Coordinates of C-alpha atoms and ligand atoms in Angstrom, one line a residue:
X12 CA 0.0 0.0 0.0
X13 CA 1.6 3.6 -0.5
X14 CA 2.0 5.7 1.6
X15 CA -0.6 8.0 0.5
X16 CA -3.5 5.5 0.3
X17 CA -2.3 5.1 4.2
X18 CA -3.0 8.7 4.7
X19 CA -7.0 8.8 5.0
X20 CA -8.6 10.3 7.8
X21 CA -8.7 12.8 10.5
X22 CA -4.9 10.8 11.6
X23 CA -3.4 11.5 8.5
X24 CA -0.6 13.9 10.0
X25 CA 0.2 11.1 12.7
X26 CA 1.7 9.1 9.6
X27 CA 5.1 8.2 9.7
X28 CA 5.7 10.0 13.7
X29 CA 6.5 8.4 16.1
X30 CA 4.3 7.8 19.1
X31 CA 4.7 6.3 22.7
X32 CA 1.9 4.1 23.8
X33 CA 0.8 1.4 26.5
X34 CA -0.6 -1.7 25.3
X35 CA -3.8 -2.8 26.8
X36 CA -4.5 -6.3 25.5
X37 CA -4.3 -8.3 22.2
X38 CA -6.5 -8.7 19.6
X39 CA -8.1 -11.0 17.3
X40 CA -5.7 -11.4 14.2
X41 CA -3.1 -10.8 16.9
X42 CA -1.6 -7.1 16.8
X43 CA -1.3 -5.3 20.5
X44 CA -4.0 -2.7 21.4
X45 CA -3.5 0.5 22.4
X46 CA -4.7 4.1 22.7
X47 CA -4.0 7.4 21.3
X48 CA -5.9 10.7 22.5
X49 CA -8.9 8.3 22.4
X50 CA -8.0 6.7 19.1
X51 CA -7.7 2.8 18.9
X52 CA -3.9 1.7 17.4
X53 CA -3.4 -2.0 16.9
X54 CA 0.3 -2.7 17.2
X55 CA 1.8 -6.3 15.7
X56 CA 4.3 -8.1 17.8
X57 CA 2.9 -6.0 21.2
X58 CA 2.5 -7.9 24.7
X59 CA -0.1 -6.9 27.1
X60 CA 1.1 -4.1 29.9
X61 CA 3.9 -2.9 28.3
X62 CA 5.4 0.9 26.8
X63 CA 6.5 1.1 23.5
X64 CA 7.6 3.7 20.7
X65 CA 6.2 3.1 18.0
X66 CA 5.8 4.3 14.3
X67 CA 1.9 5.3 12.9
X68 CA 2.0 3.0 9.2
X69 CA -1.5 3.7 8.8
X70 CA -4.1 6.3 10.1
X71 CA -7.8 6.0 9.1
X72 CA -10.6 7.8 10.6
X73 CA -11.4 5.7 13.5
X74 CA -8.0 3.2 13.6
X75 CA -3.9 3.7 13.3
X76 CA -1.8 0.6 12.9
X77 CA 1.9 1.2 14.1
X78 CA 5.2 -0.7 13.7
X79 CA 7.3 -1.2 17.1
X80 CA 10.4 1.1 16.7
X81 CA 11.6 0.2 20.6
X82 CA 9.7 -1.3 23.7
X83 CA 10.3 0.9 26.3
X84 CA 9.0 -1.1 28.8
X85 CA 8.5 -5.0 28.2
X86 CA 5.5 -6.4 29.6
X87 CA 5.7 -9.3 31.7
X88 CA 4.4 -12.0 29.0
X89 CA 7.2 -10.7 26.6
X90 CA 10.1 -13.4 26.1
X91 CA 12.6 -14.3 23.8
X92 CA 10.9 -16.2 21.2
X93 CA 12.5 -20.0 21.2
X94 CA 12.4 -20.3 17.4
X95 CA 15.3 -18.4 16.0
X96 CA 13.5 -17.3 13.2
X97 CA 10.6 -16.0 14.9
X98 CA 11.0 -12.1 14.5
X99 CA 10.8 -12.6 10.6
X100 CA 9.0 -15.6 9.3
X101 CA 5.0 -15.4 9.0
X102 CA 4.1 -18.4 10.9
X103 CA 3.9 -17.9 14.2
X104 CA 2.3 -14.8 15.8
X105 CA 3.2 -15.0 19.3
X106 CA 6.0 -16.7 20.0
X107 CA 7.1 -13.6 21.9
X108 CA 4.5 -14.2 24.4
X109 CA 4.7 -17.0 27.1
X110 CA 2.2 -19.7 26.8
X111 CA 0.2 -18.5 30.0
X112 CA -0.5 -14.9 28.3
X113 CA -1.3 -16.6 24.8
X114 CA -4.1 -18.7 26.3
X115 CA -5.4 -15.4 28.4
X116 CA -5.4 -13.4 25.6
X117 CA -7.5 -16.3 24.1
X118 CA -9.7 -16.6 26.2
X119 CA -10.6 -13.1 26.6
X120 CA -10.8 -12.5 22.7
X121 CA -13.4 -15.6 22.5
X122 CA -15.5 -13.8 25.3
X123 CA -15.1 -10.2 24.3
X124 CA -16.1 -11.2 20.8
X125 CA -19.4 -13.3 21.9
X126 CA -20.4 -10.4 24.1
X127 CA -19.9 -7.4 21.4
X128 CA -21.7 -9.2 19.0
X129 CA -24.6 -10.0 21.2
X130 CA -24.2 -8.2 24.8
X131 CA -27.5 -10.0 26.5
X132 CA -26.1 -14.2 25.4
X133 CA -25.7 -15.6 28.9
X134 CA -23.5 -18.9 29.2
X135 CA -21.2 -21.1 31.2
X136 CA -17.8 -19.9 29.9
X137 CA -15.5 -22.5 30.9
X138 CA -11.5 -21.8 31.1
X139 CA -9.5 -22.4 28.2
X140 CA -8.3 -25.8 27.5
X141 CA -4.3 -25.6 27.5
X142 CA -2.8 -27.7 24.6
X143 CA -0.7 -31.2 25.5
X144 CA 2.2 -29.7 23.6
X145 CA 2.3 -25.8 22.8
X146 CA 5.6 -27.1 20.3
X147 CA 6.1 -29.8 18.2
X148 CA 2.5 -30.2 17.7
X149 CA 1.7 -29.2 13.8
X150 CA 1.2 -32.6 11.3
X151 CA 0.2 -30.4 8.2
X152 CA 2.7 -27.6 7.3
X153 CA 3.3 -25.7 3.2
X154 CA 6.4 -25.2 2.8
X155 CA 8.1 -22.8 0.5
X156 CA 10.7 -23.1 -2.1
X157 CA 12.1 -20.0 -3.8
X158 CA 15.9 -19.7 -5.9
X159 CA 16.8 -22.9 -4.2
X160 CA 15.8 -21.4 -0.9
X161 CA 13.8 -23.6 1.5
X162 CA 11.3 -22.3 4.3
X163 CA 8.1 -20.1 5.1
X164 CA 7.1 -16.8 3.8
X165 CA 8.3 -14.5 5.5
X166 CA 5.8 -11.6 7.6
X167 CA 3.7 -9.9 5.2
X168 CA 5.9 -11.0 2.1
X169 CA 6.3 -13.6 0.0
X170 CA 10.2 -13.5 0.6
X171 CA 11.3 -16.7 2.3
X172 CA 12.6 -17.6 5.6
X173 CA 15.1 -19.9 5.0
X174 CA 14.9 -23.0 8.0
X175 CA 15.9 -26.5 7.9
X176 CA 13.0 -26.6 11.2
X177 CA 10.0 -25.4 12.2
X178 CA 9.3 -25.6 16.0
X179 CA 5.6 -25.7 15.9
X180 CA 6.1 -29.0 13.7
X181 CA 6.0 -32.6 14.5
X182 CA 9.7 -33.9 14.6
X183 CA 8.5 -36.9 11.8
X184 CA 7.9 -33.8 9.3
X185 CA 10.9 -31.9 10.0
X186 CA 13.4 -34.7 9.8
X187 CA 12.3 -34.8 6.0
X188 CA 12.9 -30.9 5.2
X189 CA 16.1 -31.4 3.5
X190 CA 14.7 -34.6 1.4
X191 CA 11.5 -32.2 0.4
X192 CA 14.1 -29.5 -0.3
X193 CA 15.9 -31.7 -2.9
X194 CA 12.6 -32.7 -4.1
X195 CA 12.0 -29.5 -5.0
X196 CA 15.1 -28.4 -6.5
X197 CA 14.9 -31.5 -8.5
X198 CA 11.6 -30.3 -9.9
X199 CA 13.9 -27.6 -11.8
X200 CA 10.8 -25.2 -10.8
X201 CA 12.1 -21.5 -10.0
X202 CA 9.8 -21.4 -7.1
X203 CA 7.3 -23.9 -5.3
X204 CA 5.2 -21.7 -3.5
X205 CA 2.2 -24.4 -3.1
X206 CA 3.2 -27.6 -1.2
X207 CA 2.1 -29.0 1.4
X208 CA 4.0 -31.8 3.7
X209 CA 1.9 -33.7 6.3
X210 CA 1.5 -36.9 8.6
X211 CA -1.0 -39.3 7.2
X212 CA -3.5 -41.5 9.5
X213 CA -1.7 -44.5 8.6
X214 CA 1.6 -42.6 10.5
X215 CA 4.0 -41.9 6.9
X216 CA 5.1 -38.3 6.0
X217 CA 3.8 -37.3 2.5
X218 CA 4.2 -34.2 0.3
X219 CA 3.6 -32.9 -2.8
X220 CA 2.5 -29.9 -4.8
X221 CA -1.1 -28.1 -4.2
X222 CA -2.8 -27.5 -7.4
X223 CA -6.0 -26.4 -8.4
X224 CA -7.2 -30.0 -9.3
X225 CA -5.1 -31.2 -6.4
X226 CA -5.5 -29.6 -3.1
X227 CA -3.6 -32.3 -1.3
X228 CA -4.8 -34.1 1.9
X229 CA -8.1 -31.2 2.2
X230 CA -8.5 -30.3 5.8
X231 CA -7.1 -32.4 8.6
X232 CA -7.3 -31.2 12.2
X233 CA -3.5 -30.1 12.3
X234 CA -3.0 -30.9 16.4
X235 CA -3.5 -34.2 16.4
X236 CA -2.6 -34.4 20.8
X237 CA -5.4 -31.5 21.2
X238 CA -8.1 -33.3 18.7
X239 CA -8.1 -35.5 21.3
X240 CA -9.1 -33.5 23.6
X241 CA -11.6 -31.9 21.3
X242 CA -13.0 -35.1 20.8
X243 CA -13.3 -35.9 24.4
X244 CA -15.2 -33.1 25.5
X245 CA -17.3 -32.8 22.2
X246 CA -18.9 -36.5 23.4
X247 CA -18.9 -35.5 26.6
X248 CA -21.5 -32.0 25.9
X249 CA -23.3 -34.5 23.5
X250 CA -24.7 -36.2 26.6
X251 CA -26.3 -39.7 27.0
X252 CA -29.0 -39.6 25.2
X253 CA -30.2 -41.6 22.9
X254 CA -30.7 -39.6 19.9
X255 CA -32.5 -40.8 16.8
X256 CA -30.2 -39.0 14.4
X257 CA -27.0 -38.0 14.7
X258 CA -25.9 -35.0 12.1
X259 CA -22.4 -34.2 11.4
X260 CA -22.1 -31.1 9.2
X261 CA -18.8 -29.9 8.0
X262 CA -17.8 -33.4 8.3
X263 CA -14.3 -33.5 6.7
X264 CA -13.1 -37.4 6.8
X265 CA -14.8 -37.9 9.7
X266 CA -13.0 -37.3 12.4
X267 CA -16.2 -36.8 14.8
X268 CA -18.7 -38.6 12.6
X269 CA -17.1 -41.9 13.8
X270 CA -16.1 -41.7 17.6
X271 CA -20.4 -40.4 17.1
X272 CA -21.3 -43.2 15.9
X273 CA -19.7 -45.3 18.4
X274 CA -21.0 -43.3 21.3
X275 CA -24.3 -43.4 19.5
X276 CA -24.7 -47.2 18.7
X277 CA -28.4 -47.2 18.1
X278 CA -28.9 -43.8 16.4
X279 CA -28.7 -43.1 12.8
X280 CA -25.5 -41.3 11.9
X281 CA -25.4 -38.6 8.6
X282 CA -22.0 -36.9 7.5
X283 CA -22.3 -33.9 5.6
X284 CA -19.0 -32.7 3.6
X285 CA -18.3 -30.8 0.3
X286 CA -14.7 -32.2 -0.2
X287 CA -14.8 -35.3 -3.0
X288 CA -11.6 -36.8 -1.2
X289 CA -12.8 -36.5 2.1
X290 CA -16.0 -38.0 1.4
X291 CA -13.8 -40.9 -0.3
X292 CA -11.7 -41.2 2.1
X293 CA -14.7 -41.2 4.8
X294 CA -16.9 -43.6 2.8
X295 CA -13.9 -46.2 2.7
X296 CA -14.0 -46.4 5.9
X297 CA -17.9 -47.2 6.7
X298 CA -18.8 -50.2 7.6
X299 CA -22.1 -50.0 9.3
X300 CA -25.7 -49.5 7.7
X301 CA -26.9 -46.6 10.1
X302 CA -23.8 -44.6 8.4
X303 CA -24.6 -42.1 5.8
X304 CA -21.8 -40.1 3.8
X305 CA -23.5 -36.8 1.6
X306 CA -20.9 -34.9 -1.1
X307 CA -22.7 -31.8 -0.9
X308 CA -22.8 -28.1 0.2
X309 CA -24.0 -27.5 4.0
X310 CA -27.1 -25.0 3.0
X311 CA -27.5 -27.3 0.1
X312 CA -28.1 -30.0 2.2
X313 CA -30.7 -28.0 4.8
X314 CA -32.9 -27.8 2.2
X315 CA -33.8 -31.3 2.1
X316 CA -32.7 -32.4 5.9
X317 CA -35.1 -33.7 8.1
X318 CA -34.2 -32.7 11.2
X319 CA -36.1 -33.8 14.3
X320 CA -36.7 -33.0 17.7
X321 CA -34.9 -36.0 19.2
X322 CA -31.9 -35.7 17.0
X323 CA -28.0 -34.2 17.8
X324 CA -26.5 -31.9 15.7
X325 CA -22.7 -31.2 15.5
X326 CA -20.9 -28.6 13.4
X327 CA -17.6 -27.9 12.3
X328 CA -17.6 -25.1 9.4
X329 CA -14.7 -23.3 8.3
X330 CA -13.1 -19.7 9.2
X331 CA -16.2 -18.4 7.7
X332 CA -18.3 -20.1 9.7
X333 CA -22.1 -21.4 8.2
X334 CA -24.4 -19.3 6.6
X335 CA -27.6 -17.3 7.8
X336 CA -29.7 -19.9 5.8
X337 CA -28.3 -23.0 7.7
X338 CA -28.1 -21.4 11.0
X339 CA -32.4 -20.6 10.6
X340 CA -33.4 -24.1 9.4
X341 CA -31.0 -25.8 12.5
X342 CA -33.4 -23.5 14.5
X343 CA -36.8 -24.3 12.9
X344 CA -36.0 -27.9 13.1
X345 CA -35.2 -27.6 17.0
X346 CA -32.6 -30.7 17.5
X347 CA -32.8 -31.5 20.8
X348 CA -29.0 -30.8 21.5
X349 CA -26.5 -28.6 18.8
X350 CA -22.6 -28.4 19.4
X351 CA -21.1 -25.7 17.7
X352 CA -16.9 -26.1 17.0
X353 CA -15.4 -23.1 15.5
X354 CA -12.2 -22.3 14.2
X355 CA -12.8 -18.1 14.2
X356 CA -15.0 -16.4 17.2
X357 CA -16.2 -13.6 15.2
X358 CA -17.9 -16.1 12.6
X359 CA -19.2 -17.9 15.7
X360 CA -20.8 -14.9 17.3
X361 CA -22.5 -14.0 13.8
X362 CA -23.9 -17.8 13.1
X363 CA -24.9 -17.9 16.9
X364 CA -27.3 -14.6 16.9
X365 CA -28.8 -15.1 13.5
X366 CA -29.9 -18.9 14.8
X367 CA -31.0 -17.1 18.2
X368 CA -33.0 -14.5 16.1
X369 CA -34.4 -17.1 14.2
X370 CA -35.5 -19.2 17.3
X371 CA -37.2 -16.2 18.9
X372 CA -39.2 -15.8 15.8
X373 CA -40.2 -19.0 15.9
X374 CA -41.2 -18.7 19.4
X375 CA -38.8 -21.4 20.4
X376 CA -36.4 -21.6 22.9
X377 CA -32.7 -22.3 23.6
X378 CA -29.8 -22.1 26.0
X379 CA -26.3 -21.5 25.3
X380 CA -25.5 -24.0 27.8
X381 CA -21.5 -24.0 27.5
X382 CA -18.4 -22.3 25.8
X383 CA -14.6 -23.2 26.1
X384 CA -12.0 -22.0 24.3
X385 CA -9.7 -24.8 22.7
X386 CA -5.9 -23.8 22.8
X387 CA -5.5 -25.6 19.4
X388 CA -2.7 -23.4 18.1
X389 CA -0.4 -22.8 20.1
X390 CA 2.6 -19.6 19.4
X391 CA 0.0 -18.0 17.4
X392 CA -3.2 -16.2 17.9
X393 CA -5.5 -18.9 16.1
X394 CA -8.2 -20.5 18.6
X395 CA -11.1 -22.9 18.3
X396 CA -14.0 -23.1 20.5
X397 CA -16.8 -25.6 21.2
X398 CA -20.0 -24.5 22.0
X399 CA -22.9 -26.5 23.2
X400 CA -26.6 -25.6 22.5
X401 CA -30.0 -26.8 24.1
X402 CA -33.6 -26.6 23.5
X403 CA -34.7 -25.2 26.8
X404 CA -37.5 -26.8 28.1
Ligands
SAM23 C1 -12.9 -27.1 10.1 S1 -13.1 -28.4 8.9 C2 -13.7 -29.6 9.9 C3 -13.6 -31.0 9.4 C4 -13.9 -32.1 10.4 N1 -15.0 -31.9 11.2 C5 -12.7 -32.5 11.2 O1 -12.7 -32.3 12.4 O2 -11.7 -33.0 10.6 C6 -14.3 -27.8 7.9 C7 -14.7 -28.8 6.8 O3 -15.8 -28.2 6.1 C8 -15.7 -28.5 4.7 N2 -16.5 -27.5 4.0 C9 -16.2 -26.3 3.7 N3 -17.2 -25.6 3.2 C10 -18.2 -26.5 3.1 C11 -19.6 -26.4 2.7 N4 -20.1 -25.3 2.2 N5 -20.4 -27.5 2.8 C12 -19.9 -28.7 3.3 N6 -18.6 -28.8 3.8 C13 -17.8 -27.7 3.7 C14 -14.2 -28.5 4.4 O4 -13.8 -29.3 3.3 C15 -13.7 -29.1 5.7 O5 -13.5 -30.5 5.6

């Protein structure tokens, strides 16, 4: 962006100076917060409590952004990062902050962002789930390769970090960088800016290149030692009853449809998932009549679902959550019991109060029983959260 296309606003003389300010808290996509005679700054690479200078890089009419020049004052979170490459590669977000902050910050965004979007939601919020490992954890990376270099993009570029490791990575994927990196070179590509290296279910390391007809292994939960966890507590806020149906929308391979249908032995079980490989790979697997595997679209789907009163519902959509249509019809069909897991709060907090709107109108209603924040990425500021729904009777 130039530098005059930064300079909208009633800030626009505040571009390029240098000002000192305190940061508050962090939030979502990261960056520090601050204030500056009244105006919000976000600030990237901050930690709570603590005084820097720092440099406006963007003033609009009721934000700044600015770059840290010098913290004055570290805050107590702040720490050496313990990858090397931390202060320039794009991956991680947080390494500067010690694990205890990251998950507070978490926490707080999840909450904050529930409330703002609907200020009268009462619920159970439960503390943040820590992860088993906070390194070492990743089994799905994309690596880059650029002019023989090897690594990540780098922060806001697509310059590359060069690293023969990657910290947040499983040791049985980093032990084959340099093998990928010769891979690549042999490819006599000038760059390879679209692969992707992961561990499969059956335990080997596989990579290859992302194309448009190939998008590789499609979504896999990347912290397999937290998906666990995830699991757990996702049975657990299902409950014991015996539920006729049992929907999994957003089903991916079926990583809750099938731990549901063992829970669930007498219900009928329904995944719903758009990706043709994870269908595949989802349908190999079934073995059991009450299983049903749909290839289709979530709000395609709704239109034909029947839906009953006695019947579970989970959901796992991506970043951008489900849409307005699918959150209404889960509402008119009243499911006894809904459990929400979310990969971005904000799309959470919209899909929550249009399926609350739309269950007033119908003069039907439910509690938000429970919330807990999942700390599913650890050194950045990523979080999932489960939520569990009720009809309230
Ligand atoms: C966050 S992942 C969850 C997958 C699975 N529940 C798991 O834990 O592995 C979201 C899944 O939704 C699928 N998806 C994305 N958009 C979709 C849509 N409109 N309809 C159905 N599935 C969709 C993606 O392919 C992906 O598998």
């Amino acid at each position: 962006m130039s530098a005059k296309s930064n300079q909208r606003g009633a800030k626009a003389p505040l571009l390029g100076s240098k000002i000192k300010l305190k940061i508050e808290k962090l939030a979502m996509g990261g960056a520090g917060v601050a204030r500056h005679e009244g105006m919000v700054v976000f600030v990237p690479q901050a930690a709570p409590n603590e005084e820097v200078l720092a440099e406006v890089t963007l003033a609009k009419k009721n934000f700044m952004e600015a770059r840290i020049v010098e913290v004055l004052t570290p805050g107590p979170s702040r720490r050496e990062p313990p990858c090397p490459v931390a202060h320039t590669c794009g991956g991680c977000n947080w390494q500067h902050l010690n694990e205890d902050e990251q998950r507070k910050q978490k926490e707080a965004i999840v909450f904050e962002t529930l409330k703002k979007f609907n200020r009268d939601l009462e619920f159970n919020y439960l503390p943040i789930q820590p992860s088993p490992r906070v390194l070492r954890y990743r089994n799905r990376i994309q690596p880059k390769f650029k002019n023989n270099r090897f690594g990540f993009f780098a922060r806001n570029s697509h310059q590359i970090v060069e690293t023969m490791d990657c910290l947040i990575t499983e040791k049985t994927l980093t032990e084959h960088f340099a093998e990928v990196k010769n891979w690549a070179a042999a490819k006599n590509a000038k760059d390879l800016l679209r692969m992707e290296m992961y561990i499969a279910e059956e335990g080997d390391v596989r990579y290859g290149l992302i194309t448009d007809e190939d998008d590789g292994i499609g979504f896999s939960q990347v912290n397999r030692f937290q998906n666990e966890d995830l699991l757990r507590t996702a049975l657990d806020w299902a409950g014991d009853h015996a539920y006729e149906k049992v929907f999994d929308l957003y089903a991916g391979a079926g990583n809750f449809t099938f731990p549901l249908a063992q829970k669930y032995a007498g219900s009928e079980i329904i995944g719903v998932e758009l990706n043709p490989k994870l269908v595949e790979r989802a349908r190999s697997k079934i073995h059991d009549k009450r299983m049903t595997y749909f290839m289709s679209d979530v709000e395609t789907y709704m239109r034909r679902a029947s839906i009953g009163k006695e019947d579970l519902v989970l959901l796992d959509p991506p970043r951008a959550g489900a849409s307005e249509y699918t959150m209404q019809t889960l509402a008119a069909a009243q499911p006894r019991k809904i459990i929400y897991i979310s990969c971005h709060p904000v799309s959470l907090a919209r899909d929550l109060n249009w399926f609350f709107a739309h269950a007033q109108k119908m003069g039907v209603s439910y509690k938000l029983d429970r919330v807990q924040a999942f700390e599913m990425f650890p050194q950045t500021d990523h979080v999932e959260t489960i939520a569990e729904l009720r009809v309230d009777s």
